[in-house]
Amino acid sequence: MTLQILAVDDSRTMRKMIQMTLENAGIETHLADDGVNGLTALEGLEPDAIITDINMPNLDGFGFIDAVRAQDKHRKTPILVLTTESAPELKAKARQAGATGWVVKPFDPDKLVRALNMIAG
């Protein structure tokens, strides 16, 4: 079974790195450039997991996680935060919003794939 992931990040470079990493691991990847577009992309998707950045324009990662968790069909979808932030209070805030895990950028491709397989498998 192929995993299907939605990755939301405002950095085009980061989206490309995530896409290359995941597709090289045989994971189907859908991309969005901010939380608003992430919510739009989710309308037609049932991803096995979601990756989101925190610092984004229009709708940040916390708002995006809140909005995803407010939808019945995505209430239990694993959400992995991928960000440059590492402050414990931000991790706690993400957990309270409903994030499943936290990976700090720059990410190790193998660790990211392993984390996704653990939470989405």
Tab-separated table of N, CA and C in Angstrom:
chain	number	residue	atom	x	y	z
A	1	MET	N	0.845	-1.188	0.000
A	1	MET	CA	0.000	0.000	0.000
A	1	MET	C	0.886	1.246	0.000
A	2	THR	N	0.576	2.153	-0.884
A	2	THR	CA	1.339	3.393	-0.977
A	2	THR	C	0.768	4.416	-0.008
A	3	LEU	N	1.653	5.007	0.801
A	3	LEU	CA	1.216	6.085	1.675
A	3	LEU	C	0.930	7.324	0.835
A	4	GLN	N	-0.042	8.114	1.286
A	4	GLN	CA	-0.377	9.372	0.633
A	4	GLN	C	-0.223	10.479	1.682
A	5	ILE	N	0.597	11.482	1.358
A	5	ILE	CA	0.930	12.540	2.302
A	5	ILE	C	0.588	13.900	1.704
A	6	LEU	N	0.077	14.797	2.535
A	6	LEU	CA	-0.078	16.202	2.161
A	6	LEU	C	0.995	16.975	2.913
A	7	ALA	N	1.844	17.704	2.182
A	7	ALA	CA	2.888	18.527	2.796
A	7	ALA	C	2.575	20.000	2.565
A	8	VAL	N	2.527	20.773	3.665
A	8	VAL	CA	2.176	22.192	3.599
A	8	VAL	C	3.368	23.007	4.096
A	9	ASP	N	3.955	23.798	3.200
A	9	ASP	CA	5.112	24.624	3.557
A	9	ASP	C	5.177	25.801	2.592
A	10	ASP	N	5.461	27.006	3.116
A	10	ASP	CA	5.481	28.177	2.246
A	10	ASP	C	6.783	28.295	1.445
A	11	SER	N	7.797	27.498	1.773
A	11	SER	CA	9.066	27.547	1.048
A	11	SER	C	9.047	26.575	-0.134
A	12	ARG	N	9.197	27.118	-1.339
A	12	ARG	CA	9.203	26.272	-2.535
A	12	ARG	C	10.341	25.257	-2.454
A	13	THR	N	11.507	25.690	-1.968
A	13	THR	CA	12.663	24.795	-1.832
A	13	THR	C	12.342	23.645	-0.883
A	14	MET	N	11.736	23.966	0.248
A	14	MET	CA	11.394	22.924	1.225
A	14	MET	C	10.353	21.969	0.652
A	15	ARG	N	9.349	22.497	-0.061
A	15	ARG	CA	8.344	21.610	-0.681
A	15	ARG	C	9.017	20.643	-1.646
A	16	LYS	N	9.972	21.150	-2.444
A	16	LYS	CA	10.682	20.296	-3.406
A	16	LYS	C	11.497	19.224	-2.676
A	17	MET	N	12.176	19.611	-1.583
A	17	MET	CA	12.978	18.642	-0.825
A	17	MET	C	12.089	17.557	-0.214
A	18	ILE	N	10.948	17.973	0.340
A	18	ILE	CA	10.010	17.002	0.924
A	18	ILE	C	9.494	16.073	-0.172
A	19	GLN	N	9.095	16.670	-1.307
A	19	GLN	CA	8.551	15.876	-2.406
A	19	GLN	C	9.576	14.861	-2.915
A	20	MET	N	10.826	15.298	-3.122
A	20	MET	CA	11.859	14.377	-3.600
A	20	MET	C	12.103	13.256	-2.592
A	21	THR	N	12.191	13.615	-1.325
A	21	THR	CA	12.436	12.630	-0.269
A	21	THR	C	11.329	11.579	-0.237
A	22	LEU	N	10.082	12.051	-0.229
A	22	LEU	CA	8.951	11.136	-0.100
A	22	LEU	C	8.743	10.299	-1.357
A	23	GLU	N	8.838	10.932	-2.519
A	23	GLU	CA	8.622	10.176	-3.751
A	23	GLU	C	9.723	9.147	-3.966
A	24	ASN	N	10.967	9.462	-3.539
A	24	ASN	CA	12.050	8.476	-3.625
A	24	ASN	C	11.771	7.270	-2.731
A	25	ALA	N	10.962	7.485	-1.695
A	25	ALA	CA	10.595	6.393	-0.781
A	25	ALA	C	9.286	5.722	-1.212
A	26	GLY	N	8.762	6.128	-2.367
A	26	GLY	CA	7.533	5.524	-2.878
A	26	GLY	C	6.267	6.060	-2.232
A	27	ILE	N	6.342	7.262	-1.673
A	27	ILE	CA	5.186	7.871	-1.010
A	27	ILE	C	4.563	8.902	-1.946
A	28	GLU	N	3.257	8.781	-2.152
A	28	GLU	CA	2.533	9.737	-2.998
A	28	GLU	C	2.428	11.063	-2.241
A	29	THR	N	2.848	12.158	-2.889
A	29	THR	CA	2.954	13.432	-2.198
A	29	THR	C	2.103	14.511	-2.857
A	30	HIS	N	1.328	15.210	-2.041
A	30	HIS	CA	0.541	16.357	-2.494
A	30	HIS	C	1.086	17.570	-1.750
A	31	LEU	N	1.154	18.726	-2.430
A	31	LEU	CA	1.788	19.897	-1.850
A	31	LEU	C	0.846	21.087	-1.786
A	32	ALA	N	1.047	21.919	-0.752
A	32	ALA	CA	0.327	23.186	-0.631
A	32	ALA	C	1.287	24.205	-0.036
A	33	ASP	N	1.105	25.495	-0.398
A	33	ASP	CA	2.093	26.499	0.008
A	33	ASP	C	1.713	27.332	1.234
A	34	ASP	N	0.542	27.084	1.812
A	34	ASP	CA	0.200	27.699	3.099
A	34	ASP	C	-1.012	26.968	3.662
A	35	GLY	N	-1.411	27.343	4.885
A	35	GLY	CA	-2.508	26.645	5.538
A	35	GLY	C	-3.830	26.739	4.786
A	36	VAL	N	-4.093	27.895	4.175
A	36	VAL	CA	-5.344	28.075	3.425
A	36	VAL	C	-5.378	27.099	2.244
A	37	ASN	N	-4.285	27.061	1.474
A	37	ASN	CA	-4.226	26.139	0.338
A	37	ASN	C	-4.179	24.690	0.805
A	38	GLY	N	-3.601	24.460	1.978
A	38	GLY	CA	-3.587	23.115	2.546
A	38	GLY	C	-4.994	22.615	2.817
A	39	LEU	N	-5.838	23.498	3.372
A	39	LEU	CA	-7.226	23.116	3.645
A	39	LEU	C	-7.978	22.850	2.350
A	40	THR	N	-7.713	23.655	1.314
A	40	THR	CA	-8.344	23.446	0.006
A	40	THR	C	-7.904	22.101	-0.568
A	41	ALA	N	-6.603	21.802	-0.480
A	41	ALA	CA	-6.077	20.532	-1.006
A	41	ALA	C	-6.699	19.338	-0.281
A	42	LEU	N	-6.960	19.508	1.013
A	42	LEU	CA	-7.531	18.403	1.808
A	42	LEU	C	-8.936	18.029	1.376
A	43	GLU	N	-9.664	18.975	0.760
A	43	GLU	CA	-11.047	18.715	0.372
A	43	GLU	C	-11.163	17.497	-0.530
A	44	GLY	N	-10.171	17.278	-1.388
A	44	GLY	CA	-10.252	16.142	-2.299
A	44	GLY	C	-9.349	14.988	-1.917
A	45	LEU	N	-8.792	15.033	-0.713
A	45	LEU	CA	-7.807	14.030	-0.305
A	45	LEU	C	-8.194	13.323	0.978
A	46	GLU	N	-7.683	12.119	1.131
A	46	GLU	CA	-7.738	11.429	2.423
A	46	GLU	C	-6.329	10.937	2.701
A	47	PRO	N	-5.429	11.873	3.069
A	47	PRO	CA	-4.029	11.476	3.251
A	47	PRO	C	-3.849	10.574	4.468
A	48	ASP	N	-2.793	9.756	4.409
A	48	ASP	CA	-2.450	8.903	5.551
A	48	ASP	C	-1.801	9.738	6.657
A	49	ALA	N	-1.186	10.858	6.260
A	49	ALA	CA	-0.592	11.785	7.222
A	49	ALA	C	-0.419	13.144	6.557
A	50	ILE	N	-0.229	14.157	7.391
A	50	ILE	CA	-0.028	15.530	6.925
A	50	ILE	C	1.268	16.042	7.539
A	51	ILE	N	2.057	16.742	6.734
A	51	ILE	CA	3.250	17.433	7.224
A	51	ILE	C	2.943	18.927	7.112
A	52	THR	N	3.207	19.696	8.165
A	52	THR	CA	2.996	21.137	8.074
A	52	THR	C	4.118	21.916	8.737
A	53	ASP	N	4.420	23.050	8.146
A	53	ASP	CA	5.328	24.026	8.729
A	53	ASP	C	4.515	24.829	9.750
A	54	ILE	N	5.191	25.606	10.589
A	54	ILE	CA	4.487	26.476	11.533
A	54	ILE	C	4.385	27.899	10.992
A	55	ASN	N	5.526	28.468	10.595
A	55	ASN	CA	5.558	29.871	10.150
A	55	ASN	C	5.219	29.982	8.670
A	56	MET	N	3.946	30.351	8.388
A	56	MET	CA	3.489	30.495	7.006
A	56	MET	C	2.550	31.696	6.926
A	57	PRO	N	2.462	32.327	5.740
A	57	PRO	CA	1.510	33.428	5.569
A	57	PRO	C	0.072	32.914	5.484
A	58	ASN	N	-0.879	33.801	5.601
A	58	ASN	CA	-2.322	33.537	5.461
A	58	ASN	C	-2.906	32.697	6.597
A	59	LEU	N	-2.355	31.527	6.834
A	59	LEU	CA	-2.810	30.665	7.929
A	59	LEU	C	-1.600	29.870	8.389
A	60	ASP	N	-1.156	30.118	9.626
A	60	ASP	CA	0.051	29.432	10.096
A	60	ASP	C	-0.249	27.983	10.457
A	61	GLY	N	0.792	27.263	10.844
A	61	GLY	CA	0.647	25.840	11.127
A	61	GLY	C	-0.314	25.536	12.264
A	62	PHE	N	-0.297	26.385	13.309
A	62	PHE	CA	-1.209	26.150	14.437
A	62	PHE	C	-2.667	26.289	13.983
A	63	GLY	N	-2.948	27.339	13.217
A	63	GLY	CA	-4.307	27.542	12.703
A	63	GLY	C	-4.718	26.429	11.759
A	64	PHE	N	-3.746	25.971	10.949
A	64	PHE	CA	-4.011	24.877	10.015
A	64	PHE	C	-4.347	23.597	10.777
A	65	ILE	N	-3.558	23.276	11.802
A	65	ILE	CA	-3.820	22.069	12.598
A	65	ILE	C	-5.197	22.159	13.248
A	66	ASP	N	-5.516	23.322	13.831
A	66	ASP	CA	-6.841	23.515	14.447
A	66	ASP	C	-7.947	23.263	13.432
A	67	ALA	N	-7.786	23.817	12.225
A	67	ALA	CA	-8.820	23.690	11.190
A	67	ALA	C	-8.943	22.242	10.708
A	68	VAL	N	-7.818	21.536	10.603
A	68	VAL	CA	-7.853	20.126	10.198
A	68	VAL	C	-8.568	19.304	11.265
A	69	ARG	N	-8.213	19.533	12.525
A	69	ARG	CA	-8.815	18.773	13.627
A	69	ARG	C	-10.299	19.071	13.803
A	70	ALA	N	-10.758	20.201	13.300
A	70	ALA	CA	-12.179	20.554	13.391
A	70	ALA	C	-13.021	19.763	12.385
A	71	GLN	N	-12.363	19.111	11.420
A	71	GLN	CA	-13.073	18.318	10.412
A	71	GLN	C	-13.155	16.863	10.884
A	72	ASP	N	-14.365	16.332	10.907
A	72	ASP	CA	-14.553	14.954	11.371
A	72	ASP	C	-13.660	13.950	10.649
A	73	LYS	N	-13.587	14.067	9.316
A	73	LYS	CA	-12.854	13.036	8.570
A	73	LYS	C	-11.340	13.122	8.760
A	74	HIS	N	-10.835	14.228	9.312
A	74	HIS	CA	-9.392	14.367	9.532
A	74	HIS	C	-9.035	14.472	11.011
A	75	ARG	N	-9.991	14.194	11.870
A	75	ARG	CA	-9.760	14.319	13.311
A	75	ARG	C	-8.621	13.429	13.788
A	76	LYS	N	-8.457	12.257	13.155
A	76	LYS	CA	-7.433	11.300	13.602
A	76	LYS	C	-6.254	11.181	12.636
A	77	THR	N	-6.265	11.968	11.547
A	77	THR	CA	-5.148	11.923	10.597
A	77	THR	C	-3.869	12.406	11.300
A	78	PRO	N	-2.795	11.597	11.277
A	78	PRO	CA	-1.553	12.039	11.926
A	78	PRO	C	-1.002	13.307	11.279
A	79	ILE	N	-0.530	14.237	12.106
A	79	ILE	CA	0.043	15.492	11.620
A	79	ILE	C	1.451	15.626	12.181
A	80	LEU	N	2.405	15.755	11.272
A	80	LEU	CA	3.800	15.923	11.645
A	80	LEU	C	4.197	17.370	11.381
A	81	VAL	N	4.667	18.066	12.411
A	81	VAL	CA	5.129	19.443	12.247
A	81	VAL	C	6.592	19.387	11.807
A	82	LEU	N	6.906	20.074	10.711
A	82	LEU	CA	8.266	20.147	10.186
A	82	LEU	C	8.647	21.618	10.145
A	83	THR	N	9.524	22.050	11.042
A	83	THR	CA	9.779	23.477	11.206
A	83	THR	C	11.200	23.748	11.681
A	84	THR	N	11.630	24.984	11.549
A	84	THR	CA	12.938	25.383	12.085
A	84	THR	C	12.838	25.655	13.582
A	85	GLU	N	11.619	25.770	14.088
A	85	GLU	CA	11.401	26.068	15.502
A	85	GLU	C	11.691	24.842	16.365
A	86	SER	N	12.259	25.072	17.553
A	86	SER	CA	12.497	23.937	18.444
A	86	SER	C	12.143	24.265	19.892
A	87	ALA	N	11.508	25.411	20.125
A	87	ALA	CA	11.176	25.820	21.495
A	87	ALA	C	10.144	24.875	22.110
A	88	PRO	N	10.381	24.429	23.348
A	88	PRO	CA	9.455	23.500	24.018
A	88	PRO	C	8.022	24.036	24.087
A	89	GLU	N	7.862	25.357	24.271
A	89	GLU	CA	6.491	25.896	24.377
A	89	GLU	C	5.757	25.816	23.042
A	90	LEU	N	6.493	25.916	21.928
A	90	LEU	CA	5.850	25.771	20.617
A	90	LEU	C	5.473	24.316	20.363
A	91	LYS	N	6.329	23.399	20.787
A	91	LYS	CA	6.004	21.973	20.660
A	91	LYS	C	4.751	21.643	21.474
A	92	ALA	N	4.687	22.201	22.682
A	92	ALA	CA	3.517	21.962	23.541
A	92	ALA	C	2.256	22.530	22.888
A	93	LYS	N	2.380	23.737	22.313
A	93	LYS	CA	1.231	24.365	21.650
A	93	LYS	C	0.771	23.518	20.456
A	94	ALA	N	1.727	22.971	19.711
A	94	ALA	CA	1.388	22.127	18.562
A	94	ALA	C	0.693	20.850	19.025
A	95	ARG	N	1.202	20.259	20.107
A	95	ARG	CA	0.570	19.045	20.646
A	95	ARG	C	-0.861	19.346	21.088
A	96	GLN	N	-1.032	20.486	21.765
A	96	GLN	CA	-2.384	20.866	22.213
A	96	GLN	C	-3.318	21.062	21.022
A	97	ALA	N	-2.788	21.589	19.931
A	97	ALA	CA	-3.611	21.799	18.730
A	97	ALA	C	-3.957	20.473	18.063
A	98	GLY	N	-3.139	19.439	18.313
A	98	GLY	CA	-3.441	18.135	17.732
A	98	GLY	C	-2.333	17.535	16.892
A	99	ALA	N	-1.125	18.112	16.948
A	99	ALA	CA	-0.011	17.542	16.188
A	99	ALA	C	0.409	16.204	16.796
A	100	THR	N	0.817	15.290	15.934
A	100	THR	CA	1.229	13.959	16.352
A	100	THR	C	2.719	13.914	16.672
A	101	GLY	N	3.520	14.679	15.900
A	101	GLY	CA	4.968	14.658	16.074
A	101	GLY	C	5.599	15.944	15.591
A	102	TRP	N	6.912	16.057	15.788
A	102	TRP	CA	7.638	17.295	15.521
A	102	TRP	C	9.008	16.932	14.974
A	103	VAL	N	9.375	17.475	13.811
A	103	VAL	CA	10.693	17.264	13.224
A	103	VAL	C	11.286	18.638	12.936
A	104	VAL	N	12.547	18.838	13.341
A	104	VAL	CA	13.191	20.138	13.135
A	104	VAL	C	13.956	20.144	11.808
A	105	LYS	N	13.809	21.264	11.063
A	105	LYS	CA	14.568	21.464	9.822
A	105	LYS	C	15.975	21.921	10.190
A	106	PRO	N	16.985	21.618	9.395
A	106	PRO	CA	16.910	20.757	8.219
A	106	PRO	C	16.675	19.310	8.639
A	107	PHE	N	15.883	18.604	7.858
A	107	PHE	CA	15.503	17.250	8.254
A	107	PHE	C	16.409	16.211	7.601
A	108	ASP	N	16.521	15.075	8.266
A	108	ASP	CA	17.228	13.921	7.734
A	108	ASP	C	16.188	13.129	6.938
A	109	PRO	N	16.395	12.949	5.617
A	109	PRO	CA	15.388	12.275	4.782
A	109	PRO	C	14.959	10.907	5.326
A	110	ASP	N	15.931	10.096	5.771
A	110	ASP	CA	15.584	8.763	6.278
A	110	ASP	C	14.721	8.855	7.530
A	111	LYS	N	15.057	9.803	8.419
A	111	LYS	CA	14.286	9.961	9.657
A	111	LYS	C	12.864	10.424	9.352
A	112	LEU	N	12.724	11.328	8.367
A	112	LEU	CA	11.391	11.814	8.005
A	112	LEU	C	10.537	10.659	7.478
A	113	VAL	N	11.097	9.853	6.599
A	113	VAL	CA	10.360	8.716	6.036
A	113	VAL	C	10.000	7.720	7.140
A	114	ARG	N	10.958	7.453	8.038
A	114	ARG	CA	10.683	6.535	9.154
A	114	ARG	C	9.567	7.080	10.042
A	115	ALA	N	9.633	8.376	10.351
A	115	ALA	CA	8.594	8.988	11.200
A	115	ALA	C	7.216	8.858	10.545
A	116	LEU	N	7.143	9.118	9.246
A	116	LEU	CA	5.863	9.004	8.533
A	116	LEU	C	5.368	7.562	8.531
A	117	ASN	N	6.259	6.628	8.308
A	117	ASN	CA	5.842	5.216	8.317
A	117	ASN	C	5.351	4.804	9.702
A	118	MET	N	5.955	5.353	10.743
A	118	MET	CA	5.515	5.013	12.113
A	118	MET	C	4.132	5.582	12.410
A	119	ILE	N	3.908	6.858	12.057
A	119	ILE	CA	2.624	7.468	12.442
A	119	ILE	C	1.503	7.137	11.462
A	120	ALA	N	1.844	6.841	10.206
A	120	ALA	CA	0.803	6.623	9.193
A	120	ALA	C	0.612	5.146	8.848
A	121	GLY	N	1.585	4.326	9.238
A	121	GLY	CA	1.525	2.921	8.876
A	121	GLY	C	0.463	2.264	9.657
